[in-house]
């Protein structure tokens, strides 16, 4: 397949100013008529017009009303000898929505029509200049059977509707804003909606609607509340108002990703819309708020200002993730709840993005090349992109960032622009700032892949009263980028005295003491920062580095156990308290794995865990984070970074040993924690209640686990009871996880009950599959269960949520079940990747990434995984998407 390169960008040969689309919707054969007004691009005169198309059938082409000759180059429709003046172009074609299993373009799901056009789905609907820098005004008429498709939706405002012959009806929609084709959407089907009017600060009224299938209306309140909150937040925080009279969200159960920000007509995976306490977990509630916010915020960052080309994807995605993270933090409210959200984001970044940046798919936030653009909707473009925006905000300050955003919109509203344009606006609005004065080197965050390693050391000179922090950076080579230049790295930090009290800071050169935190800007390979005036201390200061995780780097700091305990118990920065807890756990897990000896927890560690659990000054949600050991995947990456071959079952054994020793040693404390935090009041998804449930369920998991050792049936019995009568799904799932995590016999009964009770709730059945596929492995039983699960009558491999509930869970989240000495996990991986690739390449390519870190594995895993990859790569009929993934993995 062909490689597309960023450096090859050229402006389009023509502009399409208006599009008038008519659809005669029929699942088997839909007729599309597209009437466009086209203008030659005066900067590129005389060019033919090459229109993108894919899997559609052309029936007619008219230029200024006359038929003309045309030819195909591959799937592109090429029109030559076109007028040098603006002209009208009419195209008729058909497509087959019910045969569209790729879920890109126009497809059917549950008897309704939906579209997904980003990145290149519009060309599967009609021939077009399907690229984001071609922006047009759309008028859309939908015609369909009135009974089967009573609701007809598209972008913008409905200007006309009525009945037609033969039981058909129509609706015409006009979108007043020019947009690229990837933001086009239509929906037709039997849907109902919850709606609400809101008045914005500017005094304008807007109609908000959430469309779902008839039985799901009772699950739309949270999505609507999240939408209203998003509208309010964007006005308050960024001065950005809703620019539409009508804003719609539609839920669809067959969807390749989370949601899509089509102008005025967001289309969502049901998973990120539907929630009620009986069927959704606290995590679902939080995700819905975040995703509704994310798609809504795209209306400005993505839609009003869009991307010039797909290499600029992070322009809209990194910025919009940053905005949804800030939104969720503001919604969480108090400082401790904000910190919990930040830690969750950091944990996610390190668990998902760092491995990507260290593996064969490593690419810059602004990639240089791709084969299938859908493979580049990655955690690097999204989450690392958000960290890049966050660093800019750190370097120019909160007010400065707002000024920069204002300037960005003042300059670029209505345009398709680049990451450079964004960075330039933030810098220009803040002349003289730490960003503006080093903008060129800062922008290496866009062009260089890989996670920088920052090594830190401290030296205290009691006589001189100085503490010197030396920071050095080094970024390992990534595919295609052997040598890296230094990054600009903001390192937020403080110093604690040996009792853990914060010290007032004065950097050499500053005229006076001020505050307890500084942001050091590391921009060279090696730099020293000297703090002065530190006389009369009883011991060495303890540095608290990279507070709030101020940059997406790996901090290499050889902290002593004592320093880590001081930070865990006393640091004022919650991120670094959590980080100290992670490091303490990591040291023990890595020690056990590397020595090959069974893990044996020491009293100091156990006492520290107990102190955290019992600390009355900490929130339950924060305790839950501190008491959850690093994931197996994270441990694996740390070992890989240290050059140790990764043995997933050995890591699993160590982590399981840690869990069971903590279960036994803190038994009384877990009993206390469960009793003190589980409550039966009305369900509310706020941070305090969510945290209490999380801690109670963590306690329950340990109590049931310890029953496996003691044989005491009380806690398994209570867990089973909770599966039966929990007042919300979070607690029901928590009890089920406890039973599954302990391999208790009652788990089977509990699973059967949940299935019987929720068999008509698709999203619960997704969870039901995922819980089983994600259970901690023991003696190969979980893998065997997974092989049975894919033959369960409810396992629908063509539904992405259902497929992911088993396959993504195994390939990406359950290393100990996947990596087996007999290679059966890899054989299964190859089989499923090939099976899914035949009907949904985007989904298959995601699954394929489950083995892309094969090189770090220990034998026999490494060779066996390699063989599986080779087997898939050897197939001739692979999609470009999956071929790119296995190709890069093997390169
Ligand atoms: N922009 C979409 C993602 C589209 C993915 C296409 N393969 C959702 C989002 O990021 O908001
Ligand atoms: Zn997005």
Coordinates of C-alpha atoms in Angstrom, one line a residue, residues 192-473:
X192 CA -36.9 9.0 20.5
X193 CA -35.3 12.0 22.2
X194 CA -34.9 13.8 25.4
X195 CA -34.7 17.5 24.8
X196 CA -34.1 20.7 26.7
X197 CA -33.8 24.3 25.9
X198 CA -30.9 26.3 27.3
X199 CA -30.2 30.0 27.2
X200 CA -26.6 31.0 26.8
X201 CA -24.8 33.9 28.4
X202 CA -25.2 35.8 25.2
X203 CA -29.0 35.5 25.6
X204 CA -29.5 33.1 22.7
X205 CA -31.8 30.0 23.0
X206 CA -30.6 26.6 22.0
X207 CA -32.4 23.3 21.7
X208 CA -30.4 20.3 23.0
X209 CA -31.5 16.8 22.1
X210 CA -30.3 13.3 22.9
X211 CA -31.6 10.6 20.5
X212 CA -31.8 6.9 21.5
X213 CA -33.8 3.8 20.8
X214 CA -37.3 3.8 22.4
X215 CA -36.3 1.6 25.4
X216 CA -33.3 3.7 26.4
X217 CA -34.9 7.1 27.2
X218 CA -34.5 6.4 30.9
X219 CA -30.7 6.3 30.4
X220 CA -30.2 9.8 28.9
X221 CA -30.4 12.1 31.9
X222 CA -26.7 12.0 32.6
X223 CA -25.7 12.7 29.0
X224 CA -28.1 15.6 28.9
X225 CA -26.7 17.0 32.1
X226 CA -23.2 16.6 30.9
X227 CA -24.0 18.4 27.7
X228 CA -25.6 21.3 29.5
X229 CA -22.6 21.5 31.8
X230 CA -20.3 21.5 28.8
X231 CA -22.1 24.4 27.2
X232 CA -21.8 26.4 30.4
X233 CA -18.2 25.5 31.0
X234 CA -16.9 26.5 27.5
X235 CA -18.5 29.9 27.8
X236 CA -17.2 30.5 31.3
X237 CA -13.7 29.1 30.9
X238 CA -12.9 30.0 27.3
X239 CA -15.6 32.5 26.3
X240 CA -16.8 30.1 23.5
X241 CA -20.5 29.9 22.9
X242 CA -22.7 27.4 21.1
X243 CA -23.1 28.7 17.5
X244 CA -26.1 26.5 16.6
X245 CA -29.8 26.7 17.3
X246 CA -29.9 23.0 17.6
X247 CA -27.3 20.6 19.0
X248 CA -28.0 16.8 18.8
X249 CA -26.4 13.7 20.2
X250 CA -27.5 10.4 18.7
X251 CA -26.5 7.0 20.2
X252 CA -25.7 4.0 18.0
X253 CA -24.7 0.5 19.2
X254 CA -22.4 -0.4 16.3
X255 CA -19.6 2.1 16.3
X256 CA -15.8 1.8 15.8
X257 CA -14.7 4.3 18.4
X258 CA -16.1 6.4 21.2
X259 CA -18.0 9.3 19.5
X260 CA -17.8 11.7 16.6
X261 CA -18.1 15.5 16.7
X262 CA -20.1 16.0 13.4
X263 CA -21.3 19.6 13.3
X264 CA -24.4 19.9 15.4
X265 CA -25.1 16.2 15.1
X266 CA -22.7 14.3 17.3
X267 CA -22.9 10.5 16.9
X268 CA -22.0 8.5 19.9
X269 CA -21.3 4.9 20.8
X270 CA -24.1 3.9 23.2
X271 CA -21.4 3.2 25.8
X272 CA -20.8 6.9 26.1
X273 CA -24.4 8.1 26.3
X274 CA -26.5 5.5 28.1
X275 CA -26.4 5.3 31.9
X276 CA -28.6 4.6 34.8
X277 CA -27.5 3.4 38.2
X278 CA -28.8 -0.2 37.6
X279 CA -26.7 -0.7 34.4
X280 CA -23.8 1.7 34.4
X281 CA -20.7 2.0 36.6
X282 CA -19.1 5.1 38.2
X283 CA -16.5 4.8 35.4
X284 CA -19.2 4.9 32.8
X285 CA -20.7 8.0 34.4
X286 CA -17.3 9.7 34.4
X287 CA -16.6 8.6 30.8
X288 CA -19.9 9.9 29.6
X289 CA -19.2 13.3 31.1
X290 CA -15.7 13.4 29.5
X291 CA -16.8 12.2 26.1
X292 CA -19.9 14.4 25.8
X293 CA -17.6 17.3 26.9
X294 CA -14.9 16.3 24.4
X295 CA -17.2 16.1 21.4
X296 CA -19.0 19.3 22.4
X297 CA -15.6 21.2 22.8
X298 CA -14.6 20.1 19.3
X299 CA -17.3 22.4 18.0
X300 CA -14.7 25.2 18.4
X301 CA -11.4 23.2 18.6
X302 CA -11.9 21.1 15.4
X303 CA -15.0 22.4 13.7
X304 CA -14.8 26.2 13.7
X305 CA -11.0 25.9 13.4
X306 CA -10.1 22.6 11.7
X307 CA -7.0 20.7 10.4
X308 CA -5.3 21.5 7.2
X309 CA -4.4 17.9 6.7
X310 CA -4.5 14.7 8.8
X311 CA -0.9 15.1 9.9
X312 CA -2.3 18.0 12.0
X313 CA -4.8 15.7 13.8
X314 CA -3.4 16.6 17.2
X315 CA -4.2 20.2 16.5
X316 CA -7.8 19.3 17.3
X317 CA -7.4 16.1 19.3
X318 CA -4.6 17.1 21.7
X319 CA -6.2 20.4 22.4
X320 CA -9.7 18.9 22.8
X321 CA -8.4 16.2 25.2
X322 CA -6.7 19.0 27.2
X323 CA -10.0 20.8 27.3
X324 CA -12.0 17.8 28.3
X325 CA -9.5 16.9 31.1
X326 CA -9.8 20.4 32.4
X327 CA -13.6 20.3 32.2
X328 CA -13.7 17.0 34.2
X329 CA -11.3 18.5 36.8
X330 CA -13.5 21.6 37.1
X331 CA -16.6 19.4 37.4
X332 CA -14.9 17.4 40.2
X333 CA -14.6 20.6 42.1
X334 CA -12.4 20.5 45.3
X335 CA -8.7 20.2 45.0
X336 CA -8.4 16.6 46.1
X337 CA -11.0 15.4 43.6
X338 CA -9.2 17.4 40.8
X339 CA -6.0 15.7 41.8
X340 CA -7.6 12.3 41.6
X341 CA -8.6 13.1 38.0
X342 CA -5.1 14.2 37.1
X343 CA -3.6 11.1 38.6
X344 CA -6.0 8.9 36.6
X345 CA -5.0 10.8 33.4
X346 CA -1.3 10.4 34.2
X347 CA -1.8 6.7 34.9
X348 CA -3.5 6.2 31.6
X349 CA -0.8 8.1 29.7
X350 CA 2.0 6.1 31.2
X351 CA 0.2 2.8 30.8
X352 CA -0.8 3.4 27.1
X353 CA 1.2 6.1 25.5
X354 CA 4.6 5.4 27.0
X355 CA 4.7 1.8 25.6
X356 CA 3.5 3.2 22.2
X357 CA 6.4 5.7 22.3
X358 CA 8.8 2.9 23.1
X359 CA 7.6 0.5 20.5
X360 CA 7.5 0.0 16.7
X361 CA 4.4 2.3 16.3
X362 CA 6.3 5.3 17.9
X363 CA 5.5 8.4 16.0
X364 CA 5.6 12.1 16.7
X365 CA 2.5 14.0 18.0
X366 CA 2.5 15.3 14.4
X367 CA 3.3 12.2 12.4
X368 CA 5.4 12.4 9.2
X369 CA 3.8 9.6 7.3
X370 CA 1.0 7.0 7.3
X371 CA -0.4 4.2 5.2
X372 CA -3.9 4.1 6.9
X373 CA -4.8 7.4 8.7
X374 CA -7.2 5.5 11.0
X375 CA -4.1 3.9 12.6
X376 CA -3.0 7.3 13.8
X377 CA -5.9 8.1 16.1
X378 CA -3.5 7.1 18.8
X379 CA -2.8 7.8 22.4
X380 CA 0.3 9.8 21.2
X381 CA -1.8 12.1 19.1
X382 CA -4.5 12.4 21.7
X383 CA -3.1 12.0 25.2
X384 CA 0.5 13.1 24.6
X385 CA -0.9 15.9 22.4
X386 CA -2.9 17.0 25.4
X387 CA 0.3 17.0 27.5
X388 CA 2.0 19.2 25.0
X389 CA -0.9 21.7 25.2
X390 CA -0.7 21.4 29.0
X391 CA 3.0 22.3 29.0
X392 CA 2.3 25.4 26.9
X393 CA -0.3 26.4 29.5
X394 CA 2.2 25.8 32.3
X395 CA 4.8 27.9 30.5
X396 CA 2.5 30.9 29.8
X397 CA 0.2 30.6 32.9
X398 CA -3.5 30.2 33.0
X399 CA -4.3 33.8 32.0
X400 CA -1.7 33.7 29.3
X401 CA -3.1 30.5 27.9
X402 CA -6.6 32.1 27.7
X403 CA -5.1 35.0 25.8
X404 CA -3.4 32.6 23.4
X405 CA -6.7 30.8 22.8
X406 CA -8.4 34.1 22.1
X407 CA -5.7 35.0 19.6
X408 CA -5.9 31.6 18.0
X409 CA -9.7 32.0 17.3
X410 CA -9.3 35.7 16.3
X411 CA -6.7 34.6 13.7
X412 CA -8.1 31.3 12.4
X413 CA -11.8 31.1 12.9
X414 CA -13.3 29.4 9.8
X415 CA -9.9 28.1 8.6
X416 CA -8.1 24.8 8.2
X417 CA -4.7 25.2 10.0
X418 CA -1.6 23.5 11.4
X419 CA -0.1 22.7 14.8
X420 CA 2.5 25.5 14.1
X421 CA -0.4 28.0 13.8
X422 CA -1.6 27.0 17.2
X423 CA 1.7 27.2 19.0
X424 CA 2.4 30.5 17.3
X425 CA -0.8 32.0 18.5
X426 CA -0.1 30.9 22.1
X427 CA 3.4 32.3 21.9
X428 CA 2.4 35.6 20.2
X429 CA -0.2 36.3 22.8
X430 CA 2.6 35.9 25.5
X431 CA 5.7 37.8 24.2
X432 CA 8.7 37.3 26.5
X433 CA 7.2 34.2 28.1
X434 CA 9.1 31.0 28.7
X435 CA 7.3 29.6 25.7
X436 CA 7.7 32.5 23.3
X437 CA 11.5 32.8 23.9
X438 CA 12.1 29.2 23.0
X439 CA 9.2 28.4 20.7
X440 CA 11.3 26.6 18.0
X441 CA 12.9 24.2 20.4
X442 CA 9.5 23.7 22.2
X443 CA 8.0 22.6 19.0
X444 CA 10.2 19.5 19.0
X445 CA 7.4 18.0 21.0
X446 CA 5.5 18.0 17.8
X447 CA 8.2 16.6 15.6
X448 CA 10.3 14.2 17.7
X449 CA 8.8 10.9 18.9
X450 CA 9.9 9.0 22.0
X451 CA 9.6 9.7 25.7
X452 CA 12.4 11.8 27.1
X453 CA 14.2 10.4 30.2
X454 CA 15.1 13.0 32.7
X455 CA 17.7 11.9 35.2
X456 CA 17.7 14.0 38.4
X457 CA 20.1 14.2 41.3
X458 CA 20.3 16.5 44.3
X459 CA 23.3 17.8 46.3
X460 CA 23.0 19.5 49.6
X461 CA 25.8 21.8 50.9
X462 CA 24.9 22.7 54.4
X463 CA 27.8 25.1 54.7
X464 CA 26.8 27.1 51.7
X465 CA 23.1 26.6 52.4
X466 CA 22.5 25.4 48.9
X467 CA 20.7 22.5 47.3
X468 CA 21.6 21.8 43.7
X469 CA 19.3 19.9 41.4
X470 CA 21.0 18.6 38.4
X471 CA 18.7 17.5 35.5
X472 CA 19.9 15.8 32.4
X473 CA 17.7 14.6 29.5

